[in-house]
Amino acid sequence: MKSKNTLYNDLERILVTSEEIQERVRQIARQISVDYNNKDLILIGVLKGSIIFLSDLIRNITIKHTVDLIGTSSYGSEMVSSYNVKITKDVNGSIFKKDVLLVEDIYDTGQTINAIIGLLTLHNPASLEVCALLDKNKKDKISIPIKYTGFKIPDVFVVGYGLDYNEYYRNLDCIGVLKSVSSEQ
Ligand code: IMP
Ligand code: MG
């Protein structure tokens, strides 16, 4: 039997359960498989937060596609956006005339997605859309059309399923709010 992840003890509350995530990921993957049938699909995951989402997503996509990764400067140990997004790793292969689906863990202020869209557009893809696991309900965010959204969440700092706090908690199978974080707010 699978034993319970000890990191659960650090959570004040769970916002999205593992079962809810898995079900939603399957739904999105099904939709992507329909929408991109006969297209030259490439999924580009944003490091590191999207890796778990990306790997579950591609295992449920039933059409031919390729995968690449892009890196951006992260929050560091802060829990507020730096508003200064740096691309630290470009895609490896060409995306010229390909149908690009950018896979991101969370659409918070939109700074990261916006910066990546700016860079990828320079490579002249056939199309460029965004798939974000979470959409945070933040007032002052850059407005970006998100083609596939997993879950809308309140404006709180969350961890799990790829999302970290100081690089920890990515291995939680749910999305939750940390005890210490939530008591500080
Ligand atoms: P944005 O540029 O403000 O939209 O946020 C971009 C990045 O900040 C995301 O890709 C995440 O890696 C990180 N981030 C934003 N909100 C959270 C959160 O609640 N928990 C963990 N990481 C977050
Ligand atoms: Mg990220």
Short mmCIF file of C-alpha atoms and ligand atoms in Angstrom, two decimals:
data_model
loop_
_atom_site.label_atom_id
_atom_site.label_comp_id
_atom_site.label_asym_id
_atom_site.label_seq_id
_atom_site.Cartn_x
_atom_site.Cartn_y
_atom_site.Cartn_z
CA MET A 1 0.00 0.00 0.00
CA LYS A 2 1.18 3.54 -0.80
CA SER A 3 2.06 5.40 2.42
CA LYS A 4 0.90 8.97 2.87
CA ASN A 5 3.39 11.68 1.87
CA THR A 6 4.74 13.19 5.12
CA LEU A 7 4.66 16.66 3.50
CA TYR A 8 0.87 16.57 3.96
CA ASN A 9 1.55 17.47 7.61
CA ASP A 10 2.83 20.89 6.51
CA LEU A 11 -0.40 21.79 4.73
CA GLU A 12 -3.02 23.99 6.30
CA ARG A 13 -5.54 23.03 3.65
CA ILE A 14 -5.86 21.26 0.33
CA LEU A 15 -7.27 23.32 -2.54
CA VAL A 16 -7.28 20.64 -5.24
CA THR A 17 -7.06 16.92 -4.48
CA SER A 18 -4.93 14.44 -6.40
CA GLU A 19 -8.06 12.79 -7.82
CA GLU A 20 -9.43 16.13 -9.05
CA ILE A 21 -6.10 16.93 -10.71
CA GLN A 22 -5.86 13.54 -12.43
CA GLU A 23 -9.43 13.78 -13.74
CA ARG A 24 -8.93 17.32 -15.06
CA VAL A 25 -5.57 16.43 -16.66
CA ARG A 26 -7.27 13.54 -18.51
CA GLN A 27 -10.03 15.90 -19.73
CA ILE A 28 -7.54 18.49 -20.98
CA ALA A 29 -5.43 15.82 -22.68
CA ARG A 30 -8.53 14.48 -24.44
CA GLN A 31 -9.41 17.98 -25.65
CA ILE A 32 -5.85 18.63 -26.86
CA SER A 33 -5.90 15.29 -28.72
CA VAL A 34 -9.05 16.42 -30.56
CA ASP A 35 -8.01 20.04 -31.17
CA TYR A 36 -4.53 19.20 -32.47
CA ASN A 37 -5.36 16.12 -34.52
CA ASN A 38 -3.30 16.27 -37.76
CA LYS A 39 -1.32 19.28 -36.52
CA ASP A 40 2.42 19.45 -35.87
CA LEU A 41 2.00 19.75 -32.10
CA ILE A 42 4.85 20.57 -29.75
CA LEU A 43 4.31 21.00 -26.02
CA ILE A 44 6.78 23.32 -24.33
CA GLY A 45 6.95 23.00 -20.56
CA VAL A 46 8.15 25.86 -18.38
CA LEU A 47 10.82 24.71 -15.93
CA LYS A 48 10.55 23.60 -13.24
CA GLY A 49 6.99 24.06 -12.05
CA SER A 50 5.29 22.41 -15.04
CA ILE A 51 7.25 19.13 -15.10
CA ILE A 52 4.74 16.99 -13.20
CA PHE A 53 1.76 18.46 -15.06
CA LEU A 54 3.56 18.07 -18.40
CA SER A 55 4.48 14.44 -17.78
CA ASP A 56 0.94 13.47 -16.74
CA LEU A 57 -0.52 15.47 -19.61
CA ILE A 58 1.58 13.88 -22.38
CA ARG A 59 0.88 10.36 -21.09
CA ASN A 60 -2.81 11.06 -21.63
CA ILE A 61 -2.46 12.72 -25.05
CA THR A 62 -3.29 10.19 -27.76
CA ILE A 63 -1.93 11.99 -30.84
CA LYS A 64 1.62 12.34 -32.18
CA HIS A 65 3.54 15.24 -30.67
CA THR A 66 6.96 16.34 -29.43
CA VAL A 67 8.09 17.97 -26.19
CA ASP A 68 10.61 20.67 -25.33
CA LEU A 69 11.41 22.74 -22.24
CA ILE A 70 12.04 26.41 -21.58
CA GLY A 71 13.52 27.95 -18.44
CA THR A 72 12.85 31.27 -16.74
CA SER A 73 14.25 32.97 -13.69
CA SER A 74 12.20 31.94 -10.70
CA TYR A 75 10.88 33.63 -7.59
CA GLY A 76 13.97 32.48 -5.67
CA SER A 77 12.91 32.13 -2.06
CA GLU A 78 10.37 34.92 -2.30
CA MET A 79 6.65 34.44 -2.54
CA VAL A 80 6.02 37.61 -4.50
CA SER A 81 6.59 38.11 -8.20
CA SER A 82 9.90 39.73 -9.17
CA TYR A 83 8.39 41.40 -12.27
CA ASN A 84 11.73 40.85 -13.98
CA VAL A 85 11.47 37.66 -15.99
CA LYS A 86 14.67 36.30 -17.51
CA ILE A 87 14.78 33.43 -19.99
CA THR A 88 17.46 31.11 -18.62
CA LYS A 89 17.00 28.28 -21.12
CA ASP A 90 15.65 28.55 -24.66
CA VAL A 91 13.97 25.64 -26.47
CA ASN A 92 16.40 23.12 -28.00
CA GLY A 93 14.70 22.36 -31.30
CA SER A 94 13.05 24.48 -33.96
CA ILE A 95 9.42 25.52 -33.49
CA PHE A 96 9.21 27.20 -36.90
CA LYS A 97 5.74 26.50 -38.42
CA LYS A 98 4.87 24.17 -35.52
CA ASP A 99 1.74 24.32 -33.39
CA VAL A 100 3.09 25.28 -30.01
CA LEU A 101 1.29 24.67 -26.75
CA LEU A 102 3.04 26.33 -23.83
CA VAL A 103 2.51 24.34 -20.62
CA GLU A 104 2.79 26.38 -17.42
CA ASP A 105 2.09 25.51 -13.80
CA ILE A 106 0.34 28.73 -12.84
CA TYR A 107 -0.89 31.96 -14.41
CA ASP A 108 -0.23 34.38 -11.56
CA THR A 109 0.70 37.92 -12.67
CA GLY A 110 1.18 36.70 -16.24
CA GLN A 111 4.70 38.15 -16.43
CA THR A 112 6.33 34.79 -17.10
CA ILE A 113 3.87 33.62 -19.75
CA ASN A 114 3.98 37.03 -21.39
CA ALA A 115 7.80 37.04 -21.59
CA ILE A 116 7.87 33.49 -23.01
CA ILE A 117 5.20 34.27 -25.60
CA GLY A 118 7.31 37.26 -26.67
CA LEU A 119 10.36 35.05 -27.16
CA LEU A 120 8.60 32.13 -28.85
CA THR A 121 6.80 34.44 -31.28
CA LEU A 122 10.23 35.44 -32.66
CA HIS A 123 10.69 31.79 -33.77
CA ASN A 124 7.59 32.04 -36.05
CA PRO A 125 5.47 29.09 -34.92
CA ALA A 126 2.30 28.23 -36.90
CA SER A 127 0.26 28.80 -33.74
CA LEU A 128 0.97 29.53 -30.09
CA GLU A 129 -1.46 28.75 -27.26
CA VAL A 130 -1.20 28.37 -23.50
CA CYS A 131 -2.20 25.57 -21.15
CA ALA A 132 -1.99 26.46 -17.45
CA LEU A 133 -2.79 24.07 -14.61
CA LEU A 134 -3.79 26.91 -12.28
CA ASP A 135 -5.18 30.40 -12.80
CA LYS A 136 -4.78 32.61 -9.75
CA ASN A 137 -7.47 35.15 -9.09
CA LYS A 138 -5.23 38.20 -9.03
CA LYS A 139 -6.42 41.74 -9.74
CA ASP A 140 -3.46 43.30 -11.54
CA LYS A 141 -2.49 40.59 -13.98
CA ILE A 142 -1.47 40.87 -17.61
CA SER A 143 -4.43 39.70 -19.65
CA ILE A 144 -3.42 36.63 -21.66
CA PRO A 145 -5.84 34.24 -23.39
CA ILE A 146 -5.37 30.78 -21.85
CA LYS A 147 -6.70 28.02 -24.13
CA TYR A 148 -6.75 25.31 -21.44
CA THR A 149 -7.05 26.04 -17.71
CA GLY A 150 -7.01 23.32 -15.06
CA PHE A 151 -8.40 25.13 -12.03
CA LYS A 152 -9.11 28.69 -10.95
CA ILE A 153 -7.78 29.31 -7.43
CA PRO A 154 -7.90 32.23 -4.96
CA ASP A 155 -4.94 34.60 -4.62
CA VAL A 156 -2.97 32.50 -2.14
CA PHE A 157 0.49 30.94 -2.36
CA VAL A 158 0.17 27.25 -3.18
CA VAL A 159 2.51 24.27 -3.39
CA GLY A 160 2.40 20.76 -4.80
CA TYR A 161 2.12 18.95 -8.14
CA GLY A 162 5.26 20.72 -9.38
CA LEU A 163 4.82 24.02 -7.57
CA ASP A 164 7.42 24.73 -4.93
CA TYR A 165 8.23 26.74 -1.85
CA ASN A 166 12.04 27.20 -1.69
CA GLU A 167 12.28 24.26 -4.14
CA TYR A 168 10.40 21.90 -1.79
CA TYR A 169 6.92 20.36 -1.98
CA ARG A 170 6.96 19.72 -5.75
CA ASN A 171 6.33 16.02 -5.06
CA LEU A 172 2.97 16.53 -3.34
CA ASP A 173 0.24 14.95 -5.47
CA CYS A 174 -2.30 17.67 -4.54
CA ILE A 175 -2.34 21.47 -4.54
CA GLY A 176 -2.33 22.97 -1.05
CA VAL A 177 -1.59 25.96 1.15
CA LEU A 178 1.26 25.71 3.65
CA LYS A 179 0.50 26.13 7.35
CA SER A 180 3.15 28.81 8.02
CA VAL A 181 2.38 30.68 4.78
CA SER A 182 -1.34 30.86 5.38
CA SER A 183 -0.91 32.04 8.98
CA GLU A 184 1.34 34.88 7.79
CA GLN A 185 -1.35 36.24 5.46
P1 IMP B 1 3.82 35.02 -12.87
O1 IMP B 1 4.92 35.42 -13.78
O2 IMP B 1 3.59 36.03 -11.78
O3 IMP B 1 2.53 34.68 -13.60
O4 IMP B 1 4.28 33.73 -12.07
C1 IMP B 1 5.12 32.89 -12.63
C2 IMP B 1 5.77 31.85 -11.80
O5 IMP B 1 5.76 32.13 -10.41
C3 IMP B 1 5.01 30.55 -11.94
O6 IMP B 1 5.44 29.88 -13.10
C4 IMP B 1 5.40 29.84 -10.69
O7 IMP B 1 6.61 29.13 -10.89
C5 IMP B 1 5.60 30.94 -9.69
N1 IMP B 1 4.41 31.06 -8.82
C6 IMP B 1 3.41 31.95 -8.91
N2 IMP B 1 2.49 31.73 -7.96
C7 IMP B 1 2.94 30.66 -7.24
C8 IMP B 1 2.42 29.95 -6.11
O8 IMP B 1 1.34 30.22 -5.55
N3 IMP B 1 3.18 28.91 -5.67
C9 IMP B 1 4.36 28.55 -6.23
N4 IMP B 1 4.87 29.18 -7.30
C10 IMP B 1 4.17 30.24 -7.79
MG MG B 2 6.98 28.22 -13.09
#
